[in-house]
Amino acid sequence: MDRRSFLKNAGLAGTGGATLLAAPAVAQERKEFTIVSSFPRDFPGLGMSAQRLSKRITELSDGRLQATYYAAGERVGAFDVFDEVASGNAQAYISADYYWVGKDPAFAYFTSVPFGMTMPEWNAWIKFKGGQELWDKVSGNFDLKALPCGGTGTQMGGWFNVEIESVDDLKGLKMRIPGLGSSVMSKLGVSVVSLPGGQIYENLVAGAIDAAEWVGPYNDYFMKFYEAAKYYYMAGMHEPGGGNSFGMNKVWWTSLTEWERTVIEAACMEENAAMNEEFLANNGIYLKKLVEDHGTQLRQFNDETWDAFGEAAIEVIEENRGQSALTAEIDDHYRAALAELGQFRKGAEITYSNQRNRVLGL
């Protein structure tokens, strides 16, 4: 039996018990819908993940949910997908919800926040500790329904055309960085710029910006940032997780049958794992290529700079949570979950990883 047949006939376990993916006995009319994305077409990592998910929804539904996919700029701009879906002009977007902090600061928690959860911690919070229900509150205010559909893992600190030997070296730099990380950098004297991924390279090359963060070696290699900046800092404080969102028009979502919604949930869950695993599998390969083939110089922020990041991040989080009662509610919930998850992982997984690497010389 092939994998698709297994999924359809054996079913997947949901939060409310086992839900079969086998199609209903009554023939369904094919439903066509549009997905818009914030990521470039055929781009390794983020772009390919979005295309893979769109195709998978159609495959799992045996063509009953017929998705038409548009990459960034093909139908609307990378940062216009939210409004396109909220208005009903498209039915779904694939993006990172921290792009929408200008609409509601609470959206930051559903991608990543500075000094926040790593990818495994974030997934545990979303799926099993009440994070999804809080996400539904925020998205529901804009007539949207969102599901996790991928993650990059901990991201790099960024590309710089100067070395950062102290926090003072950040002052006056122009840097592309989104989310609450941009507010942290701003407090440290950085002039922050918001740019979609497809415009970072040209701005770095032209000198319009001095630094930029994107994702990590796998994605950054194909962006050719090494041609414009030689110092590559690892790791960053701004996106310890980097979760992606499959955001849907809520009216459209509620119009679907239970079986159709289950198909979408299953496809998103599958891609949520696959994307993170793909990044983990490839980051080391492309980091080596950057260093050996292109002369990229790896650096780490020193403790003084990390401490400055931390102090600024605390201020930013406090300011952010003060903007609404819902943001404060989410921050309280998030922090409580982080403390619990972080303490366990510190004693178990992190202790093991550190000792394994020490013993094996990794």
mmCIF file of C-alpha atoms in Angstrom:
data_model
loop_
_atom_site.group_PDB
_atom_site.id
_atom_site.type_symbol
_atom_site.label_atom_id
_atom_site.label_comp_id
_atom_site.label_asym_id
_atom_site.label_seq_id
_atom_site.Cartn_x
_atom_site.Cartn_y
_atom_site.Cartn_z
ATOM 1 C CA MET A 1 0.000 0.000 0.000
ATOM 2 C CA ASP A 2 1.473 3.408 -0.912
ATOM 3 C CA ARG A 3 1.702 6.256 1.607
ATOM 4 C CA ARG A 4 -1.203 8.269 0.221
ATOM 5 C CA SER A 5 -3.513 5.268 0.328
ATOM 6 C CA PHE A 6 -2.419 4.582 3.891
ATOM 7 C CA LEU A 7 -3.198 8.141 4.986
ATOM 8 C CA LYS A 8 -6.595 8.091 3.328
ATOM 9 C CA ASN A 9 -7.644 4.698 4.616
ATOM 10 C CA ALA A 10 -5.901 4.447 7.973
ATOM 11 C CA GLY A 11 -6.504 8.060 9.082
ATOM 12 C CA LEU A 12 -4.664 10.444 11.374
ATOM 13 C CA ALA A 13 -5.242 11.055 15.064
ATOM 14 C CA GLY A 14 -6.530 14.562 15.849
ATOM 15 C CA THR A 15 -6.979 16.370 19.127
ATOM 16 C CA GLY A 16 -10.523 15.091 19.465
ATOM 17 C CA GLY A 17 -9.764 11.474 18.577
ATOM 18 C CA ALA A 18 -9.120 9.575 15.370
ATOM 19 C CA THR A 19 -10.350 11.318 12.233
ATOM 20 C CA LEU A 20 -10.399 9.347 8.982
ATOM 21 C CA LEU A 21 -9.068 10.944 5.829
ATOM 22 C CA ALA A 22 -10.982 8.528 3.635
ATOM 23 C CA ALA A 23 -13.258 10.520 1.349
ATOM 24 C CA PRO A 24 -16.984 10.579 2.174
ATOM 25 C CA ALA A 25 -19.125 8.070 0.307
ATOM 26 C CA VAL A 26 -21.074 10.881 -1.360
ATOM 27 C CA ALA A 27 -19.116 12.370 -4.253
ATOM 28 C CA GLN A 28 -17.883 15.854 -3.527
ATOM 29 C CA GLU A 29 -17.786 18.744 -5.935
ATOM 30 C CA ARG A 30 -14.259 19.928 -6.666
ATOM 31 C CA LYS A 31 -13.430 23.177 -4.875
ATOM 32 C CA GLU A 32 -10.847 25.476 -6.398
ATOM 33 C CA PHE A 33 -9.023 27.917 -4.181
ATOM 34 C CA THR A 34 -6.089 30.323 -4.315
ATOM 35 C CA ILE A 35 -2.975 30.363 -2.128
ATOM 36 C CA VAL A 36 -0.693 33.432 -2.099
ATOM 37 C CA SER A 37 2.766 33.373 -0.577
ATOM 38 C CA SER A 38 5.361 35.765 0.812
ATOM 39 C CA PHE A 39 8.210 33.678 -0.593
ATOM 40 C CA PRO A 40 9.851 33.476 -4.042
ATOM 41 C CA ARG A 41 8.960 30.680 -6.461
ATOM 42 C CA ASP A 42 11.288 27.664 -6.570
ATOM 43 C CA PHE A 43 13.370 29.138 -3.762
ATOM 44 C CA PRO A 44 15.074 26.395 -1.686
ATOM 45 C CA GLY A 45 13.621 26.080 1.780
ATOM 46 C CA LEU A 46 10.866 28.645 2.248
ATOM 47 C CA GLY A 47 9.655 28.802 -1.339
ATOM 48 C CA MET A 48 9.793 25.079 -2.031
ATOM 49 C CA SER A 49 8.038 24.347 1.256
ATOM 50 C CA ALA A 50 5.125 26.609 0.302
ATOM 51 C CA GLN A 51 4.822 24.968 -3.121
ATOM 52 C CA ARG A 52 5.063 21.495 -1.611
ATOM 53 C CA LEU A 53 2.256 22.229 0.859
ATOM 54 C CA SER A 54 -0.016 23.632 -1.846
ATOM 55 C CA LYS A 55 0.516 20.543 -3.988
ATOM 56 C CA ARG A 56 0.054 18.223 -1.024
ATOM 57 C CA ILE A 57 -3.394 19.583 -0.155
ATOM 58 C CA THR A 58 -4.575 18.767 -3.677
ATOM 59 C CA GLU A 59 -2.935 15.314 -3.542
ATOM 60 C CA LEU A 60 -4.352 14.343 -0.151
ATOM 61 C CA SER A 61 -7.834 15.409 -1.197
ATOM 62 C CA ASP A 62 -7.611 13.439 -4.470
ATOM 63 C CA GLY A 63 -8.108 16.708 -6.322
ATOM 64 C CA ARG A 64 -11.282 17.716 -4.483
ATOM 65 C CA LEU A 65 -9.427 20.717 -3.053
ATOM 66 C CA GLN A 66 -7.716 22.164 -6.117
ATOM 67 C CA ALA A 67 -5.096 24.705 -5.026
ATOM 68 C CA THR A 68 -3.654 27.349 -7.352
ATOM 69 C CA TYR A 69 -0.431 28.717 -5.913
ATOM 70 C CA TYR A 70 1.076 32.182 -6.438
ATOM 71 C CA ALA A 71 4.548 33.006 -5.159
ATOM 72 C CA ALA A 72 5.513 36.481 -3.914
ATOM 73 C CA GLY A 73 4.901 39.127 -6.562
ATOM 74 C CA GLU A 74 2.970 36.869 -8.939
ATOM 75 C CA ARG A 75 -0.458 37.996 -7.758
ATOM 76 C CA VAL A 76 0.244 40.357 -4.858
ATOM 77 C CA GLY A 77 3.357 41.572 -3.107
ATOM 78 C CA ALA A 78 5.047 39.526 -0.386
ATOM 79 C CA PHE A 79 3.627 41.704 2.392
ATOM 80 C CA ASP A 80 0.167 42.042 0.822
ATOM 81 C CA VAL A 81 -0.940 38.435 1.279
ATOM 82 C CA PHE A 82 -2.638 39.115 4.632
ATOM 83 C CA ASP A 83 -5.037 41.692 3.191
ATOM 84 C CA GLU A 84 -5.601 39.577 0.082
ATOM 85 C CA VAL A 85 -6.858 36.671 2.202
ATOM 86 C CA ALA A 86 -8.653 38.686 4.900
ATOM 87 C CA SER A 87 -10.651 40.409 2.148
ATOM 88 C CA GLY A 88 -11.580 37.103 0.521
ATOM 89 C CA ASN A 89 -9.788 37.832 -2.751
ATOM 90 C CA ALA A 90 -7.700 34.717 -2.053
ATOM 91 C CA GLN A 91 -8.495 31.882 0.298
ATOM 92 C CA ALA A 92 -5.123 31.216 1.964
ATOM 93 C CA TYR A 93 -1.625 32.583 2.448
ATOM 94 C CA ILE A 94 1.691 31.002 3.394
ATOM 95 C CA SER A 95 3.826 33.477 5.277
ATOM 96 C CA ALA A 96 5.286 34.385 8.664
ATOM 97 C CA ASP A 97 2.726 36.014 10.947
ATOM 98 C CA TYR A 98 5.211 38.350 12.634
ATOM 99 C CA TYR A 99 5.007 40.411 9.455
ATOM 100 C CA TRP A 100 1.599 41.562 10.742
ATOM 101 C CA VAL A 101 2.663 43.086 14.086
ATOM 102 C CA GLY A 102 1.546 46.456 12.733
ATOM 103 C CA LYS A 103 -1.987 45.073 12.627
ATOM 104 C CA ASP A 104 -1.776 43.407 16.035
ATOM 105 C CA PRO A 105 1.415 43.084 18.127
ATOM 106 C CA ALA A 106 0.242 39.668 19.329
ATOM 107 C CA PHE A 107 1.035 38.151 15.914
ATOM 108 C CA ALA A 108 4.739 38.132 16.847
ATOM 109 C CA TYR A 109 4.263 35.133 19.119
ATOM 110 C CA PHE A 110 3.042 33.017 16.235
ATOM 111 C CA THR A 111 6.306 33.217 14.355
ATOM 112 C CA SER A 112 9.062 34.002 16.840
ATOM 113 C CA VAL A 113 10.059 36.547 19.473
ATOM 114 C CA PRO A 114 13.538 37.549 20.710
ATOM 115 C CA PHE A 115 14.873 35.169 23.362
ATOM 116 C CA GLY A 116 11.745 33.082 22.887
ATOM 117 C CA MET A 117 10.921 29.475 22.084
ATOM 118 C CA THR A 118 12.936 27.235 19.827
ATOM 119 C CA MET A 119 11.080 25.264 17.172
ATOM 120 C CA PRO A 120 10.370 22.133 19.275
ATOM 121 C CA GLU A 121 9.202 24.302 22.179
ATOM 122 C CA TRP A 122 6.971 26.428 19.935
ATOM 123 C CA ASN A 123 5.374 23.373 18.342
ATOM 124 C CA ALA A 124 4.683 21.894 21.767
ATOM 125 C CA TRP A 125 3.069 25.159 22.886
ATOM 126 C CA ILE A 126 0.950 25.524 19.757
ATOM 127 C CA LYS A 127 -0.240 21.916 19.584
ATOM 128 C CA PHE A 128 -0.504 20.775 23.177
ATOM 129 C CA LYS A 129 -0.369 23.721 25.583
ATOM 130 C CA GLY A 130 -3.048 26.117 24.327
ATOM 131 C CA GLY A 131 -1.102 28.197 21.821
ATOM 132 C CA GLN A 132 -3.408 27.350 18.908
ATOM 133 C CA GLU A 133 -6.456 28.597 20.802
ATOM 134 C CA LEU A 134 -4.724 31.924 21.459
ATOM 135 C CA TRP A 135 -3.663 32.131 17.812
ATOM 136 C CA ASP A 136 -7.311 31.605 16.862
ATOM 137 C CA LYS A 137 -8.258 34.609 19.005
ATOM 138 C CA VAL A 138 -5.785 36.912 17.254
ATOM 139 C CA SER A 139 -6.471 35.662 13.733
ATOM 140 C CA GLY A 140 -10.217 35.577 14.336
ATOM 141 C CA ASN A 141 -10.206 39.333 14.920
ATOM 142 C CA PHE A 142 -9.269 39.667 11.240
ATOM 143 C CA ASP A 143 -11.624 36.948 9.973
ATOM 144 C CA LEU A 144 -8.722 34.518 9.553
ATOM 145 C CA LYS A 145 -7.873 31.008 10.711
ATOM 146 C CA ALA A 146 -4.175 30.059 10.889
ATOM 147 C CA LEU A 147 -2.310 26.764 11.219
ATOM 148 C CA PRO A 148 1.418 26.080 11.635
ATOM 149 C CA CYS A 149 2.918 24.858 8.363
ATOM 150 C CA GLY A 150 6.694 24.926 8.726
ATOM 151 C CA GLY A 151 9.666 26.294 10.577
ATOM 152 C CA THR A 152 13.266 27.207 9.957
ATOM 153 C CA GLY A 153 14.720 26.369 13.346
ATOM 154 C CA THR A 154 17.051 28.829 15.075
ATOM 155 C CA GLN A 155 18.159 31.472 12.604
ATOM 156 C CA MET A 156 21.544 33.098 12.077
ATOM 157 C CA GLY A 157 22.398 36.516 13.467
ATOM 158 C CA GLY A 158 22.801 38.024 10.015
ATOM 159 C CA TRP A 159 25.244 39.268 7.399
ATOM 160 C CA PHE A 160 27.343 42.354 8.183
ATOM 161 C CA ASN A 161 29.822 44.354 6.131
ATOM 162 C CA VAL A 162 31.701 45.236 9.340
ATOM 163 C CA GLU A 163 32.714 43.178 12.359
ATOM 164 C CA ILE A 164 30.596 43.580 15.486
ATOM 165 C CA GLU A 165 33.148 43.541 18.299
ATOM 166 C CA SER A 166 30.968 45.486 20.723
ATOM 167 C CA VAL A 167 27.428 46.788 20.899
ATOM 168 C CA ASP A 168 28.737 50.213 19.855
ATOM 169 C CA ASP A 169 29.579 48.800 16.425
ATOM 170 C CA LEU A 170 25.855 48.391 15.763
ATOM 171 C CA LYS A 171 25.121 52.090 16.090
ATOM 172 C CA GLY A 172 24.315 53.776 12.809
ATOM 173 C CA LEU A 173 24.117 50.580 10.765
ATOM 174 C CA LYS A 174 21.221 50.142 8.346
ATOM 175 C CA MET A 175 19.862 46.604 8.712
ATOM 176 C CA ARG A 176 17.055 44.563 7.214
ATOM 177 C CA ILE A 177 15.368 42.715 10.064
ATOM 178 C CA PRO A 178 11.618 42.120 10.705
ATOM 179 C CA GLY A 179 9.459 41.333 13.720
ATOM 180 C CA LEU A 180 10.241 42.337 17.285
ATOM 181 C CA GLY A 181 13.906 41.729 16.535
ATOM 182 C CA SER A 182 13.845 44.952 14.559
ATOM 183 C CA SER A 183 12.673 46.832 17.656
ATOM 184 C CA VAL A 184 15.521 45.332 19.678
ATOM 185 C CA MET A 185 18.059 46.439 17.096
ATOM 186 C CA SER A 186 16.481 49.875 16.905
ATOM 187 C CA LYS A 187 17.002 50.349 20.654
ATOM 188 C CA LEU A 188 20.689 49.631 20.109
ATOM 189 C CA GLY A 189 21.069 52.350 17.508
ATOM 190 C CA VAL A 190 20.440 50.368 14.329
ATOM 191 C CA SER A 191 18.378 51.944 11.556
ATOM 192 C CA VAL A 192 16.041 49.073 10.687
ATOM 193 C CA VAL A 193 14.555 48.455 7.251
ATOM 194 C CA SER A 194 11.667 46.169 6.274
ATOM 195 C CA LEU A 195 12.266 44.395 2.968
ATOM 196 C CA PRO A 196 10.827 41.214 1.439
ATOM 197 C CA GLY A 197 13.375 38.486 0.816
ATOM 198 C CA GLY A 198 13.582 39.121 -2.909
ATOM 199 C CA GLN A 199 14.870 42.672 -2.377
ATOM 200 C CA ILE A 200 17.590 42.042 0.217
ATOM 201 C CA TYR A 201 20.449 41.155 -2.132
ATOM 202 C CA GLU A 202 20.122 44.200 -4.371
ATOM 203 C CA ASN A 203 20.028 46.520 -1.366
ATOM 204 C CA LEU A 204 23.105 44.907 0.184
ATOM 205 C CA VAL A 205 25.054 45.080 -3.071
ATOM 206 C CA ALA A 206 24.052 48.710 -3.647
ATOM 207 C CA GLY A 207 25.055 49.677 -0.107
ATOM 208 C CA ALA A 208 21.538 50.824 0.744
ATOM 209 C CA ILE A 209 21.791 48.581 3.819
ATOM 210 C CA ASP A 210 24.865 47.524 5.805
ATOM 211 C CA ALA A 211 23.504 44.287 7.207
ATOM 212 C CA ALA A 212 20.640 41.848 6.801
ATOM 213 C CA GLU A 213 19.243 38.729 8.351
ATOM 214 C CA TRP A 214 17.250 36.238 6.316
ATOM 215 C CA VAL A 215 17.183 32.665 7.598
ATOM 216 C CA GLY A 216 20.237 30.421 7.729
ATOM 217 C CA PRO A 217 22.924 28.873 5.525
ATOM 218 C CA TYR A 218 20.583 26.764 3.378
ATOM 219 C CA ASN A 219 18.466 29.732 2.278
ATOM 220 C CA ASP A 220 21.169 32.388 2.513
ATOM 221 C CA TYR A 221 23.553 30.523 0.208
ATOM 222 C CA PHE A 222 21.127 30.770 -2.698
ATOM 223 C CA MET A 223 20.529 34.450 -1.992
ATOM 224 C CA LYS A 224 24.271 35.033 -2.621
ATOM 225 C CA PHE A 225 24.619 37.385 0.314
ATOM 226 C CA TYR A 226 28.295 36.368 0.475
ATOM 227 C CA GLU A 227 28.872 38.607 -2.548
ATOM 228 C CA ALA A 228 27.870 41.682 -0.561
ATOM 229 C CA ALA A 229 28.879 41.024 3.063
ATOM 230 C CA LYS A 230 31.620 38.754 4.359
ATOM 231 C CA TYR A 231 30.860 38.513 8.083
ATOM 232 C CA TYR A 232 28.199 35.947 8.977
ATOM 233 C CA TYR A 233 27.088 35.879 12.628
ATOM 234 C CA MET A 234 25.723 32.793 14.342
ATOM 235 C CA ALA A 235 23.383 32.557 16.061
ATOM 236 C CA GLY A 236 20.748 35.283 16.323
ATOM 237 C CA MET A 237 18.554 36.294 19.239
ATOM 238 C CA HIS A 238 15.685 37.498 17.069
ATOM 239 C CA GLU A 239 14.238 34.234 15.680
ATOM 240 C CA PRO A 240 14.995 31.169 17.792
ATOM 241 C CA GLY A 241 12.079 29.378 16.100
ATOM 242 C CA GLY A 242 10.803 30.926 12.905
ATOM 243 C CA GLY A 243 7.390 29.283 12.470
ATOM 244 C CA ASN A 244 5.375 29.705 9.267
ATOM 245 C CA SER A 245 1.628 30.147 8.957
ATOM 246 C CA PHE A 246 -1.041 28.787 6.647
ATOM 247 C CA GLY A 247 -3.538 31.614 7.093
ATOM 248 C CA MET A 248 -7.042 31.108 5.686
ATOM 249 C CA ASN A 249 -10.060 33.284 5.158
ATOM 250 C CA LYS A 250 -12.292 32.244 8.057
ATOM 251 C CA VAL A 251 -15.526 32.343 6.071
ATOM 252 C CA TRP A 252 -13.973 30.022 3.500
ATOM 253 C CA TRP A 253 -12.540 27.754 6.220
ATOM 254 C CA THR A 254 -15.889 27.363 7.960
ATOM 255 C CA SER A 255 -17.591 26.632 4.620
ATOM 256 C CA LEU A 256 -15.478 23.497 4.203
ATOM 257 C CA THR A 257 -16.669 20.080 5.294
ATOM 258 C CA GLU A 258 -15.084 18.429 8.308
ATOM 259 C CA TRP A 259 -13.274 16.039 5.959
ATOM 260 C CA GLU A 260 -11.862 18.924 3.900
ATOM 261 C CA ARG A 261 -10.634 20.719 7.009
ATOM 262 C CA THR A 262 -9.006 17.499 8.214
ATOM 263 C CA VAL A 263 -7.167 17.155 4.899
ATOM 264 C CA ILE A 264 -5.772 20.686 5.236
ATOM 265 C CA GLU A 265 -4.780 20.120 8.859
ATOM 266 C CA ALA A 266 -3.007 16.869 7.926
ATOM 267 C CA ALA A 267 -1.105 18.502 5.050
ATOM 268 C CA CYS A 268 -0.042 21.421 7.272
ATOM 269 C CA MET A 269 1.104 19.091 10.046
ATOM 270 C CA GLU A 270 3.129 17.045 7.579
ATOM 271 C CA GLU A 271 4.821 20.125 6.101
ATOM 272 C CA ASN A 272 5.362 21.663 9.523
ATOM 273 C CA ALA A 273 7.707 18.780 10.312
ATOM 274 C CA ALA A 274 9.198 18.429 6.819
ATOM 275 C CA MET A 275 10.327 22.028 6.445
ATOM 276 C CA ASN A 276 12.175 22.102 9.765
ATOM 277 C CA GLU A 277 13.812 18.752 9.001
ATOM 278 C CA GLU A 278 14.865 19.973 5.558
ATOM 279 C CA PHE A 279 16.602 23.005 7.052
ATOM 280 C CA LEU A 280 18.350 20.870 9.652
ATOM 281 C CA ALA A 281 19.513 18.438 6.967
ATOM 282 C CA ASN A 282 20.938 21.178 4.731
ATOM 283 C CA ASN A 283 22.213 24.000 6.947
ATOM 284 C CA GLY A 284 25.502 22.297 7.776
ATOM 285 C CA ILE A 285 26.176 21.460 4.126
ATOM 286 C CA TYR A 286 25.670 25.021 2.948
ATOM 287 C CA LEU A 287 27.492 26.593 5.881
ATOM 288 C CA LYS A 288 30.561 24.624 4.807
ATOM 289 C CA LYS A 289 30.108 25.798 1.203
ATOM 290 C CA LEU A 290 29.853 29.420 2.313
ATOM 291 C CA VAL A 291 33.117 29.191 4.236
ATOM 292 C CA GLU A 292 35.182 26.971 1.936
ATOM 293 C CA ASP A 293 33.919 28.074 -1.477
ATOM 294 C CA HIS A 294 33.165 31.757 -0.888
ATOM 295 C CA GLY A 295 35.406 32.882 1.957
ATOM 296 C CA THR A 296 32.578 33.753 4.346
ATOM 297 C CA GLN A 297 33.945 34.604 7.783
ATOM 298 C CA LEU A 298 31.922 33.166 10.649
ATOM 299 C CA ARG A 299 31.608 35.211 13.806
ATOM 300 C CA GLN A 300 29.720 35.076 17.088
ATOM 301 C CA PHE A 301 28.385 37.992 19.085
ATOM 302 C CA ASN A 302 30.303 38.345 22.345
ATOM 303 C CA ASP A 303 28.659 38.159 25.764
ATOM 304 C CA GLU A 304 28.540 41.941 26.098
ATOM 305 C CA THR A 305 26.514 42.186 22.902
ATOM 306 C CA TRP A 306 24.246 39.303 23.927
ATOM 307 C CA ASP A 307 23.598 41.031 27.254
ATOM 308 C CA ALA A 308 22.689 44.243 25.408
ATOM 309 C CA PHE A 309 20.355 42.260 23.170
ATOM 310 C CA GLY A 310 18.737 40.790 26.265
ATOM 311 C CA GLU A 311 18.206 44.117 28.016
ATOM 312 C CA ALA A 312 16.705 45.650 24.881
ATOM 313 C CA ALA A 313 14.510 42.580 24.294
ATOM 314 C CA ILE A 314 13.024 42.823 27.793
ATOM 315 C CA GLU A 315 12.077 46.436 27.113
ATOM 316 C CA VAL A 316 10.582 45.570 23.725
ATOM 317 C CA ILE A 317 8.491 42.704 25.121
ATOM 318 C CA GLU A 318 7.175 44.917 27.926
ATOM 319 C CA GLU A 319 6.245 47.645 25.468
ATOM 320 C CA ASN A 320 4.649 45.132 23.129
ATOM 321 C CA ARG A 321 2.521 43.450 25.796
ATOM 322 C CA GLY A 322 1.319 46.837 26.974
ATOM 323 C CA GLN A 323 -0.382 47.552 23.657
ATOM 324 C CA SER A 324 -3.428 45.365 24.309
ATOM 325 C CA ALA A 325 -4.993 43.072 26.884
ATOM 326 C CA LEU A 326 -4.871 40.162 24.421
ATOM 327 C CA THR A 327 -1.145 40.624 23.798
ATOM 328 C CA ALA A 328 -0.518 40.626 27.550
ATOM 329 C CA GLU A 329 -2.636 37.477 27.935
ATOM 330 C CA ILE A 330 -0.670 35.718 25.209
ATOM 331 C CA ASP A 331 2.676 36.854 26.606
ATOM 332 C CA ASP A 332 1.780 35.554 30.085
ATOM 333 C CA HIS A 333 0.741 32.199 28.635
ATOM 334 C CA TYR A 334 3.810 32.013 26.376
ATOM 335 C CA ARG A 335 6.235 32.860 29.207
ATOM 336 C CA ALA A 336 4.730 30.277 31.549
ATOM 337 C CA ALA A 337 5.016 27.592 28.872
ATOM 338 C CA LEU A 338 8.573 28.661 27.988
ATOM 339 C CA ALA A 339 9.676 28.405 31.636
ATOM 340 C CA GLU A 340 8.307 24.882 31.915
ATOM 341 C CA LEU A 341 9.584 23.662 28.558
ATOM 342 C CA GLY A 342 12.931 25.417 28.873
ATOM 343 C CA GLN A 343 13.693 24.019 32.308
ATOM 344 C CA PHE A 344 13.075 20.451 31.212
ATOM 345 C CA ARG A 345 15.077 20.798 28.009
ATOM 346 C CA LYS A 346 17.951 22.438 29.909
ATOM 347 C CA GLY A 347 18.260 19.422 32.184
ATOM 348 C CA ALA A 348 17.693 16.783 29.522
ATOM 349 C CA GLU A 349 18.224 17.622 25.845
ATOM 350 C CA ILE A 350 20.605 20.573 26.197
ATOM 351 C CA THR A 351 22.744 18.880 28.853
ATOM 352 C CA TYR A 352 22.954 15.781 26.675
ATOM 353 C CA SER A 353 23.789 17.768 23.505
ATOM 354 C CA ASN A 354 26.528 19.752 25.238
ATOM 355 C CA GLN A 355 28.089 16.650 26.771
ATOM 356 C CA ARG A 356 27.808 14.647 23.544
ATOM 357 C CA ASN A 357 29.528 17.422 21.604
ATOM 358 C CA ARG A 358 32.234 17.720 24.249
ATOM 359 C CA VAL A 359 32.949 13.979 24.315
ATOM 360 C CA LEU A 360 32.878 13.599 20.545
ATOM 361 C CA GLY A 361 34.673 16.874 19.846
ATOM 362 C CA LEU A 362 31.844 18.288 17.762
#
